[in-house]
Coordinates of C-alpha atoms in Angstrom, one line a residue:
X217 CA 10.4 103.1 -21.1
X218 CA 13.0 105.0 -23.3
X219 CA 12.5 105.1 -27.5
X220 CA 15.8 102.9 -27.7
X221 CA 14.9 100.4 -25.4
X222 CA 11.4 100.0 -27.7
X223 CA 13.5 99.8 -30.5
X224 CA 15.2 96.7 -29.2
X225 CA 12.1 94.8 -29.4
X226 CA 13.3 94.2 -33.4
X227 CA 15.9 92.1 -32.0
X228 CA 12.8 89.3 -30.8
X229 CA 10.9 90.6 -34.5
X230 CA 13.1 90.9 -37.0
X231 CA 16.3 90.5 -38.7
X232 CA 19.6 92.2 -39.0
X233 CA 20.9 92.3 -42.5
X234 CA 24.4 92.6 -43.0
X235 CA 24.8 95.0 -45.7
X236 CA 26.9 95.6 -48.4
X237 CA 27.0 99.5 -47.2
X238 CA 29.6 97.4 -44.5
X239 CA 33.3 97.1 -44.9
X240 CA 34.7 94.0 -46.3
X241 CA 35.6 91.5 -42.9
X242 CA 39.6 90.9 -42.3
X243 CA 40.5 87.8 -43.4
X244 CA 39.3 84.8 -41.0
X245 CA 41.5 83.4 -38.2
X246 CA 41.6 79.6 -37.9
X247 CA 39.0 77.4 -36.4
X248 CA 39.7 75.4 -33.5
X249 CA 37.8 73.2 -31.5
X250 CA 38.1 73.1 -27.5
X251 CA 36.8 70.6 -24.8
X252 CA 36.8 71.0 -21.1
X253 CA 39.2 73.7 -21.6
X254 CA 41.7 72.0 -23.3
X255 CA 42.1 72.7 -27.2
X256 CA 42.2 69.5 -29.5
X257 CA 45.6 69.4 -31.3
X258 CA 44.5 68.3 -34.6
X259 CA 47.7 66.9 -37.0
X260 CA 47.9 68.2 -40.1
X261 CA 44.4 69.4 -41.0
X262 CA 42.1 71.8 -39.2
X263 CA 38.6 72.2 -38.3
X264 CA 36.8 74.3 -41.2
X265 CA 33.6 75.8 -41.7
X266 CA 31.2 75.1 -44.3
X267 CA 27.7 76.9 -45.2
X268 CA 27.6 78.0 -41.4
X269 CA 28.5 74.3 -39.9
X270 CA 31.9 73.6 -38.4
X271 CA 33.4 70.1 -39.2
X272 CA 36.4 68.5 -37.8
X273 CA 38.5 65.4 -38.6
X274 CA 36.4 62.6 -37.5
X275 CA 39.1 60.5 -36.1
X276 CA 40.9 63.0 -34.0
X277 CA 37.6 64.5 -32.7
X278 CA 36.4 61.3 -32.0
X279 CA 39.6 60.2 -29.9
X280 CA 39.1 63.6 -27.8
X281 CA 35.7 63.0 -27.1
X282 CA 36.2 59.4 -26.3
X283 CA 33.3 58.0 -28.1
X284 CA 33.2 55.7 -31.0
X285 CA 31.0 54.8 -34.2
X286 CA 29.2 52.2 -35.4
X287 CA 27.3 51.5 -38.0
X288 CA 23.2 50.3 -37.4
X289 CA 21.5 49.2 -40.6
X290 CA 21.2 52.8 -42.9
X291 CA 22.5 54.4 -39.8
X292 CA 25.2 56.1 -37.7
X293 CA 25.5 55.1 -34.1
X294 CA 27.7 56.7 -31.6
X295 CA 28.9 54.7 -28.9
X296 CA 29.9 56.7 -25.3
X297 CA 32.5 55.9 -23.0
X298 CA 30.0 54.5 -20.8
X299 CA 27.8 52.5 -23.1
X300 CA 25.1 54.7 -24.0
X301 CA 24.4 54.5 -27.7
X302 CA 22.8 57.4 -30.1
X303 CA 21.9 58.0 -33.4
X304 CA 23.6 60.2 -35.5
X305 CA 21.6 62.8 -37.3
X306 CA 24.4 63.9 -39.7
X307 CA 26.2 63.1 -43.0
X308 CA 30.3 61.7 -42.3
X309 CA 32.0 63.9 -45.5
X310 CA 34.9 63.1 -47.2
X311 CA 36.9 66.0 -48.0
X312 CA 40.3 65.8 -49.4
X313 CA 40.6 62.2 -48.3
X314 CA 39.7 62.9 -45.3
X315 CA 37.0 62.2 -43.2
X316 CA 34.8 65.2 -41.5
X317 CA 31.5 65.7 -39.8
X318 CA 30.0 68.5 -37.9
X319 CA 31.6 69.5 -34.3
X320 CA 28.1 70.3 -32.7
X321 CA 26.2 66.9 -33.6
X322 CA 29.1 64.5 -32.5
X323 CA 29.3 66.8 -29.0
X324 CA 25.5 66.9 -28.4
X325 CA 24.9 63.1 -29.2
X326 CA 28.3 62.5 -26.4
X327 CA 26.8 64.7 -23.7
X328 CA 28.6 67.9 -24.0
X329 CA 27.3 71.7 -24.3
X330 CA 28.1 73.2 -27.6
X331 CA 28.8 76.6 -28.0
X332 CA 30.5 78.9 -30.8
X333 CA 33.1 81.6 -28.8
X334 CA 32.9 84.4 -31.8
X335 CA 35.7 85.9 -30.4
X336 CA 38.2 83.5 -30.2
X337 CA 36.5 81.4 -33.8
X338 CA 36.7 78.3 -30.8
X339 CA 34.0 75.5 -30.9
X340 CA 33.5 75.3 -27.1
X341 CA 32.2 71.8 -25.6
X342 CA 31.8 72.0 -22.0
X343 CA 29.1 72.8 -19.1
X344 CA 27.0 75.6 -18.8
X345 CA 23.7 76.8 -17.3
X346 CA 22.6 78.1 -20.6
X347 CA 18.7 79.4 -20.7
X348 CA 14.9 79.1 -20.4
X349 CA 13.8 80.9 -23.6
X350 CA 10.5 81.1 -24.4
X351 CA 8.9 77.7 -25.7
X352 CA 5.1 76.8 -26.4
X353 CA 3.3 73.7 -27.8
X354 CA 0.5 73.1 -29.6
X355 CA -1.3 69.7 -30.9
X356 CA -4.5 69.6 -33.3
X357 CA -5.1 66.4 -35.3
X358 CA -2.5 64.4 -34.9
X359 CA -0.1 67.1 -36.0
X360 CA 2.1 69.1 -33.6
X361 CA 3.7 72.7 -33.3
X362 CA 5.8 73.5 -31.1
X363 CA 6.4 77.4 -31.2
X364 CA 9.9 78.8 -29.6
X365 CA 10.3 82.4 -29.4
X366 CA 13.6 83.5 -30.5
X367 CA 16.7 86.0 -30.0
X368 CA 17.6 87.2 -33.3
X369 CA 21.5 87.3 -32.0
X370 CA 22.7 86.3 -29.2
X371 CA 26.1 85.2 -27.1
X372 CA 27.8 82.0 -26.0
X373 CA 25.9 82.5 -22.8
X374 CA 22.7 81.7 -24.5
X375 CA 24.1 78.1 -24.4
X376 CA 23.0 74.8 -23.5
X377 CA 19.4 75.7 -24.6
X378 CA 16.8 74.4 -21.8
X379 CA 16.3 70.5 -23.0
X380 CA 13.1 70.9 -23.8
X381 CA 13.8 72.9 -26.9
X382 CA 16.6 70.3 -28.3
X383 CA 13.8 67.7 -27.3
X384 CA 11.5 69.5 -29.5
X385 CA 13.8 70.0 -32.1
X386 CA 14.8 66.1 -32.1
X387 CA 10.9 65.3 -32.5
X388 CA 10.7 67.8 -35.4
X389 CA 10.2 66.5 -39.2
X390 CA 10.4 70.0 -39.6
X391 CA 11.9 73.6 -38.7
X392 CA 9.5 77.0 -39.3
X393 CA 11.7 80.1 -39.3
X394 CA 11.1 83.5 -40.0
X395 CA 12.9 83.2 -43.2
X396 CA 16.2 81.1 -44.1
X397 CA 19.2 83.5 -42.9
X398 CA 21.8 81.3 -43.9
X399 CA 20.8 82.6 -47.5
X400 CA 21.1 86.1 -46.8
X401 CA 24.0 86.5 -48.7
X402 CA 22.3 85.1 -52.0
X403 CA 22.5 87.5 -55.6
X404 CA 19.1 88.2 -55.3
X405 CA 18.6 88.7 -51.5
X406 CA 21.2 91.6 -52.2
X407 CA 19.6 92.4 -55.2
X408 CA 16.8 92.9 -52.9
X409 CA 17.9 95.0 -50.6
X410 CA 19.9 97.7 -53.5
X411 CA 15.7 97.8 -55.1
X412 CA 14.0 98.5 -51.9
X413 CA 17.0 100.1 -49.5
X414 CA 18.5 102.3 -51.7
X415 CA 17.3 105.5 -53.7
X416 CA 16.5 105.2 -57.1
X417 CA 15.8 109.2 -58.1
X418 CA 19.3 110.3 -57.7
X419 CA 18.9 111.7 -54.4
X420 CA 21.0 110.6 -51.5
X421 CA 19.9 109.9 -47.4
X422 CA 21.1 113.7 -46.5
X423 CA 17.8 114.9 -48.7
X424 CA 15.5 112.7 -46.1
X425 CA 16.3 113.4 -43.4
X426 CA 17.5 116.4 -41.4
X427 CA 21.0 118.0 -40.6
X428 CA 20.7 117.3 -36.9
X429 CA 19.9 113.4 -37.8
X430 CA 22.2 113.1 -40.2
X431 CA 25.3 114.9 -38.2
X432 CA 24.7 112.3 -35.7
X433 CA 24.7 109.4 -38.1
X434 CA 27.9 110.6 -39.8
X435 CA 29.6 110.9 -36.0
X436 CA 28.8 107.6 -35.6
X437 CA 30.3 105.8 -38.7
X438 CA 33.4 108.3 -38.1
X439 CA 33.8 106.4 -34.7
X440 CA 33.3 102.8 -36.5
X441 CA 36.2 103.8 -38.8
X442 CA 33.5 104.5 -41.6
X443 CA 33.3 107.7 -44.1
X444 CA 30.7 110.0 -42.9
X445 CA 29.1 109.8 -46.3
X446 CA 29.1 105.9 -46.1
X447 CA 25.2 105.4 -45.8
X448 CA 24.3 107.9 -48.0
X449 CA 22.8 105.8 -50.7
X450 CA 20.5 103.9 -48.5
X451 CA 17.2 105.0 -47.3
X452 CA 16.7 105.6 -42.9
X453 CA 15.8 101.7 -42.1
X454 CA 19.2 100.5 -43.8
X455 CA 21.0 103.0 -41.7
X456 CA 19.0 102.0 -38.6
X457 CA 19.8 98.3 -39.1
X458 CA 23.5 99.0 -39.8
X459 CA 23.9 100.7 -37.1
X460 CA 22.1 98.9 -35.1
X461 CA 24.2 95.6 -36.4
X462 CA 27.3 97.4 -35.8
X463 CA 26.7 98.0 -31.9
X464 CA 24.9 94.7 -31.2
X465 CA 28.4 93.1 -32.8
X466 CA 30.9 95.4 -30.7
X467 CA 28.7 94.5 -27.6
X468 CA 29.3 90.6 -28.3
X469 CA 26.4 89.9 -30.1
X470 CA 25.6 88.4 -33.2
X471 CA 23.1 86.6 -35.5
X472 CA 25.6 83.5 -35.9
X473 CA 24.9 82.9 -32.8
X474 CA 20.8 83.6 -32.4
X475 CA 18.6 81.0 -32.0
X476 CA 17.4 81.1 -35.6
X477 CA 20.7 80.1 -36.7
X478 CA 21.3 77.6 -34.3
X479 CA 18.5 75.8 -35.3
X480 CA 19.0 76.5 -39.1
X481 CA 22.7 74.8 -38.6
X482 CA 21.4 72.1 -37.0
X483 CA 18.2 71.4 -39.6
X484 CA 21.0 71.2 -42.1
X485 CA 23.4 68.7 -40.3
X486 CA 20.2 66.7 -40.5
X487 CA 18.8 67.2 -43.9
X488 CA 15.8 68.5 -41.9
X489 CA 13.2 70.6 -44.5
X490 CA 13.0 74.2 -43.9
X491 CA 10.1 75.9 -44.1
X492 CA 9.8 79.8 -44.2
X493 CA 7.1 82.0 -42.7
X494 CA 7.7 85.0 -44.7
X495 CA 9.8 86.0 -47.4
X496 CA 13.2 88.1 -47.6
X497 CA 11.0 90.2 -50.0
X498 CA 7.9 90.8 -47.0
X499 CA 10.5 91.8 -44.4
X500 CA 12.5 94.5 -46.6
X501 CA 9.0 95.5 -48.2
X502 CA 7.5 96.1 -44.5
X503 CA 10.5 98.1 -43.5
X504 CA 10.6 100.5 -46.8
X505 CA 7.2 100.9 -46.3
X506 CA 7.3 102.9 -43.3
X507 CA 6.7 106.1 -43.1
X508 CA 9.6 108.8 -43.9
X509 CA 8.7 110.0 -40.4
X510 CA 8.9 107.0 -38.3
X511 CA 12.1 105.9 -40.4
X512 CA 13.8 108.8 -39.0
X513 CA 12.2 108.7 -35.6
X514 CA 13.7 104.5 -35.4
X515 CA 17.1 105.9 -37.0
X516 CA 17.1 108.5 -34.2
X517 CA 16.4 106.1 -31.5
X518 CA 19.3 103.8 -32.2
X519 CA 21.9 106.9 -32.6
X520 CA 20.7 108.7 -29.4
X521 CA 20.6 105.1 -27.9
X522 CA 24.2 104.2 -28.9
X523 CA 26.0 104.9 -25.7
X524 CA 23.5 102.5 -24.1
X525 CA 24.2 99.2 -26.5
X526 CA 25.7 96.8 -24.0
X527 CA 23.4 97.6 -20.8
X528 CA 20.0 97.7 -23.3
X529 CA 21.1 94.2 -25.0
X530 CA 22.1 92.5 -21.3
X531 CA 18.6 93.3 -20.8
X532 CA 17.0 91.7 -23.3
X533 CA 19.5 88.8 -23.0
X534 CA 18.9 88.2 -19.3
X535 CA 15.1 88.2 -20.1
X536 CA 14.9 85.9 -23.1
X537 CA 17.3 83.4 -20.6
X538 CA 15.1 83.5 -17.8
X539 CA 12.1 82.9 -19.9
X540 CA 10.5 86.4 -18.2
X541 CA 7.1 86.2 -19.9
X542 CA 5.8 89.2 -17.9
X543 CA 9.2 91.7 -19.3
X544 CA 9.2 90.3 -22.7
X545 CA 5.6 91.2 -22.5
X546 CA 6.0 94.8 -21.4
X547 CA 8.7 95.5 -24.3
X548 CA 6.0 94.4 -26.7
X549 CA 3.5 96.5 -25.6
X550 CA 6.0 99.8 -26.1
X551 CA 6.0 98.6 -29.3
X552 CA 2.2 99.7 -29.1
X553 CA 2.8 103.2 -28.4
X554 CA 3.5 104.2 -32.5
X555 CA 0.0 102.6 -33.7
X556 CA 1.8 102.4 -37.7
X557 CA 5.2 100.6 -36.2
X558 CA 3.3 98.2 -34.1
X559 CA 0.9 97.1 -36.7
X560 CA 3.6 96.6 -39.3
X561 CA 6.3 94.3 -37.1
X562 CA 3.7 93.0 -35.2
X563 CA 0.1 92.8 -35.8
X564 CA -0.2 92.1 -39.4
X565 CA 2.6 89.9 -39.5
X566 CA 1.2 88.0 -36.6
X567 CA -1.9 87.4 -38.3
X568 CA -0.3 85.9 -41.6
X569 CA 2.0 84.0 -39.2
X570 CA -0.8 82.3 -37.6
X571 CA -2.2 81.3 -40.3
X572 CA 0.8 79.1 -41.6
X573 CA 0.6 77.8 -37.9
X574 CA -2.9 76.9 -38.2
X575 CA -2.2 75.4 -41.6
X576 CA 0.6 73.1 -40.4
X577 CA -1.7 71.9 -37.2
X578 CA -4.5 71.0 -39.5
X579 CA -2.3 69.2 -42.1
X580 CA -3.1 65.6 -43.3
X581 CA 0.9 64.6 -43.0
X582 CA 0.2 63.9 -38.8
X583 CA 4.0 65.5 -38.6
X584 CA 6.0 67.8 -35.9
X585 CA 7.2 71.1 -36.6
X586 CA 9.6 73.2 -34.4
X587 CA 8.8 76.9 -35.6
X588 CA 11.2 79.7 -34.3
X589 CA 10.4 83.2 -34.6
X590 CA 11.1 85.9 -32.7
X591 CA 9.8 85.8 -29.2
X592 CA 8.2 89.3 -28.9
X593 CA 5.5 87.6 -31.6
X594 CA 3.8 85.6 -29.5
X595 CA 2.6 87.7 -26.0
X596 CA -0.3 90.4 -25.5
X597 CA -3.4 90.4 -27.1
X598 CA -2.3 90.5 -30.6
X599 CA 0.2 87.7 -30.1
X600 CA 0.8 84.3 -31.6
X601 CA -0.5 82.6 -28.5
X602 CA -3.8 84.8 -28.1
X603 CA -4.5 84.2 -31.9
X604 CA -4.5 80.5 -32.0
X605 CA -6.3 80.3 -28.4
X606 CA -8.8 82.3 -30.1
X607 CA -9.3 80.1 -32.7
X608 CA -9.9 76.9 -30.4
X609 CA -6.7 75.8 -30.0
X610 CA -5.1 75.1 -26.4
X611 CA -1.1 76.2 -26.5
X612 CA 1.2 74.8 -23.6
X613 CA 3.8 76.6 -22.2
X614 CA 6.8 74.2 -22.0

């Protein structure tokens, strides 16, 4: 197996960072909202999008749906064109005078697939075969984890999720991530990332690394309508993880649509408590403190690599959908071949991961948790699964 396709694994590890190294994004096109193919004609105000959730007008979304609300009690029932009642998990805003609530809640609860089309900005509700994923559970003391391995982006085709994670998310009292990305765009998350990502002794990334890497790296921001010079503050993991952002994206794939975020948007739309694994801080410290020479090696695996983009992340997208246990193990295990990278994305954090787990299954509260991190954390040896086994505990694949 090639460096760059072991240098994909981060997309089931870690995150992708947007930086601030990017250019500023053109200015939004408008929202719109699409059922069966049809668009919904809204009157005179649109879908918008707010903290990460799209919400429509509830009375012409409603209408194109053909369901209908009622209120039970303290809460919100929706009423299908064939009977079938279900709870609402979601807040009805007023906004302007006018009444909104989220697109994806309202579809789900009528018996419709919900799927963002990045492209187009479109809402999509329709039919689709959607994918396995990776999804394990665990029960100790009255308390239950279930662990689902996730792609940190991800397309539309990603969509419907098998049921049994939205079952396990609609048991949840609560959702384990990684770390919160819908706040990666807070002061001090960037403040973050200018400490540990950039150089603070006046020297720049052309004094790290050498002419040949850093050639190569210049080439490429010249081709994405960047200055050559454009990462020059920033130490070799920023530049791999731009990069690496900015091919993932021209190959139709993105963290607003990866299953962390999915499940982040929906945790909000319910008021469901998020709790994090790690820390902004622990994921930028691990990748600074790699060594100068792996930094480069990982920078140099995504620029030779970057012909490769769309056939590399198909693969890893056709494997997370068929729920391929025995691929997704054999990318972790080239992970193995640099001893210092495998121990820092996966084996130590692994460890402290399973901890938490154990923590949460040992709890007094008797309580659910859906916890989504990325899938290459739980197979092999050293994974998530092996680690709690170890410990006594007997983990279900769903």
């Amino acid at each position: 197996m090639n460096k760059w396709k072991a240098s994909l694994v981060s997309l089931f590890l870690s995150l992708f960072v947007l930086l601030s190294a990017l250019p500023a994004a053109a200015a939004p096109t408008p929202v719109s909202v699409q059922v069966d193919g049809k668009k919904i004609e809204f009157a005179s105000n649109e879908p918008i999008i707010d903290n990460g959730v799209t919400l429509a007008p509830l009375d012409a979304l409603l209408s194109s749906l053909n369901v209908a609300l009622k209120e039970s009690g303290a809460e919100t029932v929706l009423v299908a064109a064939d009977g079938r009642e279900v709870t609402l998990h979601t807040t009805i805003r007023t906004i302007n005078g006018i009444k909104y609530i989220p697109v994806r809640s309202v579809g789900e609860a009528a018996g419709f697939e919900v799927r963002w089309d990045a492209a187009t900005r479109t809402v999509v509700l329709t039919e689709n075969e959607g994918g396995r994923g990776f999804l394990w559970e665990v029960k100790h003391n009255g308390n239950t984890v279930y662990l689902a391995g996730s792609m940190h982006i991800a397309d539309s085709s990603f969509y419907p999720l098998h049921p049994s994670f939205e079952e396990a998310f609609d048991e949840a009292d609560y959702l384990g991530v990684e770390v919160d990305i819908s706040n990666a765009a807070d002061p001090e998350n960037q403040q973050l990332i200018a400490e540990l990502g950039m150089y603070q002794d006046g020297t720049t990334l052309k004094d790290h690394i050498s002419e040949e890497t850093y050639k190569k790296l210049g080439a490429i921001l010249a081709l994405n309508g960047l200055d050559t010079n454009a990462l020059d503050a920033y130490k070799p993991w920023v530049a791999e993880t731009t990069i690496s952002t900015l091919q993932s994206m021209q190959a139709g794939y993105e963290s607003q649509t990866g299953i962390d975020l999915y499940f982040l948007q929906k945790a909000k739309e319910r008021n469901m408590p998020v709790i994090e694994l790690e820390s902004y801080e622990s994921q930028l410290n691990m990748f600074n403190s790699l060594s100068p020479e792996l930094q480069e090696s990982n920078l140099n695996a995504v620029l030779d690599g970057y012909n490769d983009i769309d056939d590399n992340v198909d693969l890893m997208a056709e494997l997370w959908k068929s729920g391929d246990d025995e691929g997704l193990l054999e990318l972790t295990k080239a992970m193995a071949q640099n001893e210092e990278y495998y121990k820092a994305l996966l084996v130590d954090r692994n460890l402290a991961m399973t901890d938490k787990i154990v923590g949460y299954l040992n709890g007094t509260e008797k309580a659910e948790y859906l916890v989504v991190v990325g899938a290459a954390h739980f197979l092999g040896e050293d994974g998530i699964v092996k680690l709690l086994e170890d410990k006594g505990y007997t983990v279900t694949r769903k």
